[in-house]
JSON list of C-alpha atoms in Angstrom, two decimals:
[
{"chain": "A", "resi": 1, "resn": "MET", "atom": "CA", "xyz": [-22.71, 209.55, 235.07]},
{"chain": "A", "resi": 2, "resn": "PRO", "atom": "CA", "xyz": [-23.45, 206.18, 236.61]},
{"chain": "A", "resi": 3, "resn": "TYR", "atom": "CA", "xyz": [-27.10, 205.54, 237.50]},
{"chain": "A", "resi": 4, "resn": "LEU", "atom": "CA", "xyz": [-28.03, 202.82, 239.96]},
{"chain": "A", "resi": 5, "resn": "ALA", "atom": "CA", "xyz": [-31.60, 201.74, 240.74]},
{"chain": "A", "resi": 6, "resn": "LEU", "atom": "CA", "xyz": [-32.43, 199.59, 243.77]},
{"chain": "A", "resi": 7, "resn": "ARG", "atom": "CA", "xyz": [-35.85, 197.96, 244.03]},
{"chain": "A", "resi": 8, "resn": "THR", "atom": "CA", "xyz": [-36.91, 195.92, 247.04]},
{"chain": "A", "resi": 9, "resn": "ASN", "atom": "CA", "xyz": [-40.06, 194.65, 248.68]},
{"chain": "A", "resi": 10, "resn": "LYS", "atom": "CA", "xyz": [-38.57, 195.45, 252.08]},
{"chain": "A", "resi": 11, "resn": "THR", "atom": "CA", "xyz": [-39.37, 198.74, 253.81]},
{"chain": "A", "resi": 12, "resn": "LEU", "atom": "CA", "xyz": [-36.18, 200.71, 254.46]},
{"chain": "A", "resi": 13, "resn": "THR", "atom": "CA", "xyz": [-35.65, 203.41, 257.04]},
{"chain": "A", "resi": 14, "resn": "LEU", "atom": "CA", "xyz": [-34.39, 206.86, 256.05]},
{"chain": "A", "resi": 15, "resn": "SER", "atom": "CA", "xyz": [-31.14, 206.02, 257.81]},
{"chain": "A", "resi": 16, "resn": "GLN", "atom": "CA", "xyz": [-30.73, 202.87, 255.67]},
{"chain": "A", "resi": 17, "resn": "GLU", "atom": "CA", "xyz": [-31.45, 204.85, 252.50]},
{"chain": "A", "resi": 18, "resn": "VAL", "atom": "CA", "xyz": [-28.83, 207.47, 253.41]},
{"chain": "A", "resi": 19, "resn": "GLU", "atom": "CA", "xyz": [-26.31, 204.72, 254.20]},
{"chain": "A", "resi": 20, "resn": "LEU", "atom": "CA", "xyz": [-27.06, 203.08, 250.84]},
{"chain": "A", "resi": 21, "resn": "LYS", "atom": "CA", "xyz": [-26.53, 206.39, 249.02]},
{"chain": "A", "resi": 22, "resn": "THR", "atom": "CA", "xyz": [-23.24, 207.03, 250.80]},
{"chain": "A", "resi": 23, "resn": "THR", "atom": "CA", "xyz": [-21.89, 203.49, 250.53]},
{"chain": "A", "resi": 24, "resn": "VAL", "atom": "CA", "xyz": [-22.79, 202.96, 246.88]},
{"chain": "A", "resi": 25, "resn": "GLY", "atom": "CA", "xyz": [-21.44, 206.43, 246.09]},
{"chain": "A", "resi": 26, "resn": "LYS", "atom": "CA", "xyz": [-18.06, 205.29, 247.42]},
{"chain": "A", "resi": 27, "resn": "LEU", "atom": "CA", "xyz": [-18.21, 201.93, 245.64]},
{"chain": "A", "resi": 28, "resn": "ILE", "atom": "CA", "xyz": [-18.90, 203.56, 242.26]},
{"chain": "A", "resi": 29, "resn": "THR", "atom": "CA", "xyz": [-15.35, 204.95, 242.34]},
{"chain": "A", "resi": 30, "resn": "MET", "atom": "CA", "xyz": [-14.16, 201.38, 241.69]},
{"chain": "A", "resi": 31, "resn": "PHE", "atom": "CA", "xyz": [-14.85, 202.23, 238.05]},
{"chain": "A", "resi": 32, "resn": "PRO", "atom": "CA", "xyz": [-12.03, 204.45, 236.73]},
{"chain": "A", "resi": 33, "resn": "GLY", "atom": "CA", "xyz": [-13.19, 207.99, 236.03]},
{"chain": "A", "resi": 34, "resn": "GLU", "atom": "CA", "xyz": [-16.43, 207.67, 238.01]},
{"chain": "A", "resi": 35, "resn": "SER", "atom": "CA", "xyz": [-17.12, 209.65, 241.17]},
{"chain": "A", "resi": 36, "resn": "VAL", "atom": "CA", "xyz": [-19.88, 210.45, 243.62]},
{"chain": "A", "resi": 37, "resn": "ASP", "atom": "CA", "xyz": [-20.04, 213.93, 242.03]},
{"chain": "A", "resi": 38, "resn": "THR", "atom": "CA", "xyz": [-21.64, 212.46, 238.89]},
{"chain": "A", "resi": 39, "resn": "PHE", "atom": "CA", "xyz": [-23.44, 209.51, 240.50]},
{"chain": "A", "resi": 40, "resn": "MET", "atom": "CA", "xyz": [-27.24, 209.16, 240.62]},
{"chain": "A", "resi": 41, "resn": "ILE", "atom": "CA", "xyz": [-29.07, 206.59, 242.78]},
{"chain": "A", "resi": 42, "resn": "HIS", "atom": "CA", "xyz": [-32.77, 205.72, 242.82]},
{"chain": "A", "resi": 43, "resn": "ILE", "atom": "CA", "xyz": [-34.12, 203.72, 245.76]},
{"chain": "A", "resi": 44, "resn": "GLU", "atom": "CA", "xyz": [-37.57, 202.12, 245.63]},
{"chain": "A", "resi": 45, "resn": "ASP", "atom": "CA", "xyz": [-38.52, 200.25, 248.77]},
{"chain": "A", "resi": 46, "resn": "ASN", "atom": "CA", "xyz": [-41.76, 198.62, 249.86]},
{"chain": "A", "resi": 47, "resn": "GLN", "atom": "CA", "xyz": [-42.48, 197.44, 246.30]},
{"chain": "A", "resi": 48, "resn": "LEU", "atom": "CA", "xyz": [-44.80, 194.57, 245.45]},
{"chain": "A", "resi": 49, "resn": "ILE", "atom": "CA", "xyz": [-42.23, 191.96, 244.40]},
{"chain": "A", "resi": 50, "resn": "TYR", "atom": "CA", "xyz": [-42.70, 188.22, 244.75]},
{"chain": "A", "resi": 51, "resn": "PHE", "atom": "CA", "xyz": [-39.57, 186.08, 244.90]},
{"chain": "A", "resi": 52, "resn": "LYS", "atom": "CA", "xyz": [-39.81, 182.35, 244.23]},
{"chain": "A", "resi": 53, "resn": "GLY", "atom": "CA", "xyz": [-43.59, 182.65, 244.54]},
{"chain": "A", "resi": 54, "resn": "GLN", "atom": "CA", "xyz": [-43.42, 184.18, 248.00]},
{"chain": "A", "resi": 55, "resn": "GLU", "atom": "CA", "xyz": [-43.11, 187.57, 249.65]},
{"chain": "A", "resi": 56, "resn": "ALA", "atom": "CA", "xyz": [-39.50, 186.89, 250.71]},
{"chain": "A", "resi": 57, "resn": "ASN", "atom": "CA", "xyz": [-37.24, 189.92, 251.08]},
{"chain": "A", "resi": 58, "resn": "CYS", "atom": "CA", "xyz": [-35.35, 190.46, 247.84]},
{"chain": "A", "resi": 59, "resn": "MET", "atom": "CA", "xyz": [-33.67, 193.19, 245.82]},
{"chain": "A", "resi": 60, "resn": "MET", "atom": "CA", "xyz": [-33.12, 193.90, 242.12]},
{"chain": "A", "resi": 61, "resn": "ILE", "atom": "CA", "xyz": [-30.26, 196.25, 241.33]},
{"chain": "A", "resi": 62, "resn": "THR", "atom": "CA", "xyz": [-29.70, 197.85, 237.92]},
{"chain": "A", "resi": 63, "resn": "LEU", "atom": "CA", "xyz": [-26.54, 199.81, 237.11]},
{"chain": "A", "resi": 64, "resn": "TYR", "atom": "CA", "xyz": [-26.19, 201.93, 233.96]},
{"chain": "A", "resi": 65, "resn": "LEU", "atom": "CA", "xyz": [-22.68, 203.00, 232.98]},
{"chain": "A", "resi": 66, "resn": "LYS", "atom": "CA", "xyz": [-21.40, 205.20, 230.18]},
{"chain": "A", "resi": 67, "resn": "GLY", "atom": "CA", "xyz": [-18.41, 203.45, 228.67]},
{"chain": "A", "resi": 68, "resn": "HIS", "atom": "CA", "xyz": [-17.11, 199.93, 229.01]},
{"chain": "A", "resi": 69, "resn": "TYR", "atom": "CA", "xyz": [-15.35, 198.30, 231.92]},
{"chain": "A", "resi": 70, "resn": "THR", "atom": "CA", "xyz": [-13.63, 194.95, 232.39]},
{"chain": "A", "resi": 71, "resn": "ASP", "atom": "CA", "xyz": [-15.44, 191.90, 233.72]},
{"chain": "A", "resi": 72, "resn": "GLU", "atom": "CA", "xyz": [-12.99, 191.94, 236.63]},
{"chain": "A", "resi": 73, "resn": "GLN", "atom": "CA", "xyz": [-14.03, 195.49, 237.57]},
{"chain": "A", "resi": 74, "resn": "LYS", "atom": "CA", "xyz": [-17.72, 194.60, 237.33]},
{"chain": "A", "resi": 75, "resn": "GLU", "atom": "CA", "xyz": [-17.26, 191.37, 239.32]},
{"chain": "A", "resi": 76, "resn": "GLN", "atom": "CA", "xyz": [-15.42, 193.24, 242.08]},
{"chain": "A", "resi": 77, "resn": "PHE", "atom": "CA", "xyz": [-18.13, 195.92, 242.19]},
{"chain": "A", "resi": 78, "resn": "VAL", "atom": "CA", "xyz": [-20.93, 193.33, 242.39]},
{"chain": "A", "resi": 79, "resn": "ALA", "atom": "CA", "xyz": [-19.13, 191.45, 245.18]},
{"chain": "A", "resi": 80, "resn": "GLU", "atom": "CA", "xyz": [-18.56, 194.60, 247.27]},
{"chain": "A", "resi": 81, "resn": "LEU", "atom": "CA", "xyz": [-22.06, 195.94, 246.55]},
{"chain": "A", "resi": 82, "resn": "THR", "atom": "CA", "xyz": [-23.66, 192.67, 247.61]},
{"chain": "A", "resi": 83, "resn": "LYS", "atom": "CA", "xyz": [-21.72, 192.61, 250.89]},
{"chain": "A", "resi": 84, "resn": "ALA", "atom": "CA", "xyz": [-22.73, 196.20, 251.63]},
{"chain": "A", "resi": 85, "resn": "LEU", "atom": "CA", "xyz": [-26.39, 195.53, 250.83]},
{"chain": "A", "resi": 86, "resn": "VAL", "atom": "CA", "xyz": [-26.46, 192.51, 253.15]},
{"chain": "A", "resi": 87, "resn": "LYS", "atom": "CA", "xyz": [-24.96, 194.63, 255.95]},
{"chain": "A", "resi": 88, "resn": "ILE", "atom": "CA", "xyz": [-27.31, 197.59, 255.44]},
{"chain": "A", "resi": 89, "resn": "THR", "atom": "CA", "xyz": [-30.60, 195.89, 254.49]},
{"chain": "A", "resi": 90, "resn": "LYS", "atom": "CA", "xyz": [-30.16, 192.36, 255.92]},
{"chain": "A", "resi": 91, "resn": "ILE", "atom": "CA", "xyz": [-31.41, 190.98, 252.58]},
{"chain": "A", "resi": 92, "resn": "PRO", "atom": "CA", "xyz": [-29.43, 187.76, 251.93]},
{"chain": "A", "resi": 93, "resn": "ALA", "atom": "CA", "xyz": [-26.96, 187.79, 249.04]},
{"chain": "A", "resi": 94, "resn": "SER", "atom": "CA", "xyz": [-28.89, 184.87, 247.51]},
{"chain": "A", "resi": 95, "resn": "ASN", "atom": "CA", "xyz": [-31.94, 187.15, 247.22]},
{"chain": "A", "resi": 96, "resn": "GLN", "atom": "CA", "xyz": [-30.11, 189.98, 245.44]},
{"chain": "A", "resi": 97, "resn": "TYR", "atom": "CA", "xyz": [-29.76, 190.25, 241.67]},
{"chain": "A", "resi": 98, "resn": "VAL", "atom": "CA", "xyz": [-27.59, 192.77, 239.81]},
{"chain": "A", "resi": 99, "resn": "THR", "atom": "CA", "xyz": [-27.62, 193.74, 236.14]},
{"chain": "A", "resi": 100, "resn": "ILE", "atom": "CA", "xyz": [-25.10, 196.09, 234.55]},
{"chain": "A", "resi": 101, "resn": "SER", "atom": "CA", "xyz": [-25.73, 197.86, 231.25]},
{"chain": "A", "resi": 102, "resn": "GLU", "atom": "CA", "xyz": [-23.03, 199.82, 229.45]},
{"chain": "A", "resi": 103, "resn": "PHE", "atom": "CA", "xyz": [-23.61, 202.52, 226.86]},
{"chain": "A", "resi": 104, "resn": "GLU", "atom": "CA", "xyz": [-21.24, 204.27, 224.46]},
{"chain": "A", "resi": 105, "resn": "LYS", "atom": "CA", "xyz": [-23.33, 207.46, 224.54]},
{"chain": "A", "resi": 106, "resn": "TRP", "atom": "CA", "xyz": [-26.28, 209.02, 226.30]},
{"chain": "A", "resi": 107, "resn": "GLY", "atom": "CA", "xyz": [-27.98, 212.37, 226.54]},
{"chain": "A", "resi": 108, "resn": "HIS", "atom": "CA", "xyz": [-27.14, 214.95, 229.19]},
{"chain": "A", "resi": 109, "resn": "GLY", "atom": "CA", "xyz": [-27.98, 218.63, 229.33]},
{"chain": "A", "resi": 110, "resn": "GLY", "atom": "CA", "xyz": [-29.67, 218.44, 225.93]},
{"chain": "A", "resi": 111, "resn": "ILE", "atom": "CA", "xyz": [-26.62, 216.91, 224.23]},
{"chain": "A", "resi": 112, "resn": "TYR", "atom": "CA", "xyz": [-26.29, 213.30, 223.09]},
{"chain": "A", "resi": 113, "resn": "GLU", "atom": "CA", "xyz": [-22.66, 212.30, 223.31]}
]
């Protein structure tokens, strides 16, 4: 189950949030075996985040994945995600940062596997 958290200091509309959910849900399928059916997204807008000492629009994206994927797969995902975020939020690519963490196991439904 991939989990993606988006944090931004920009206020997003409900329509933008729905578009983010839908678009990122499609992009997650770039990772073999992942699908929108097991995808979770958390969107936090209007956060108090200063970027380069100012209140410039910015976004921090964190993706948690179970398993390991190639650098090429992760690079392609980050490139496509960044393009989509620019289109949807108008936050420049230079003001977006993405981290990806991979785990061998995690708990789900009371079972750690």
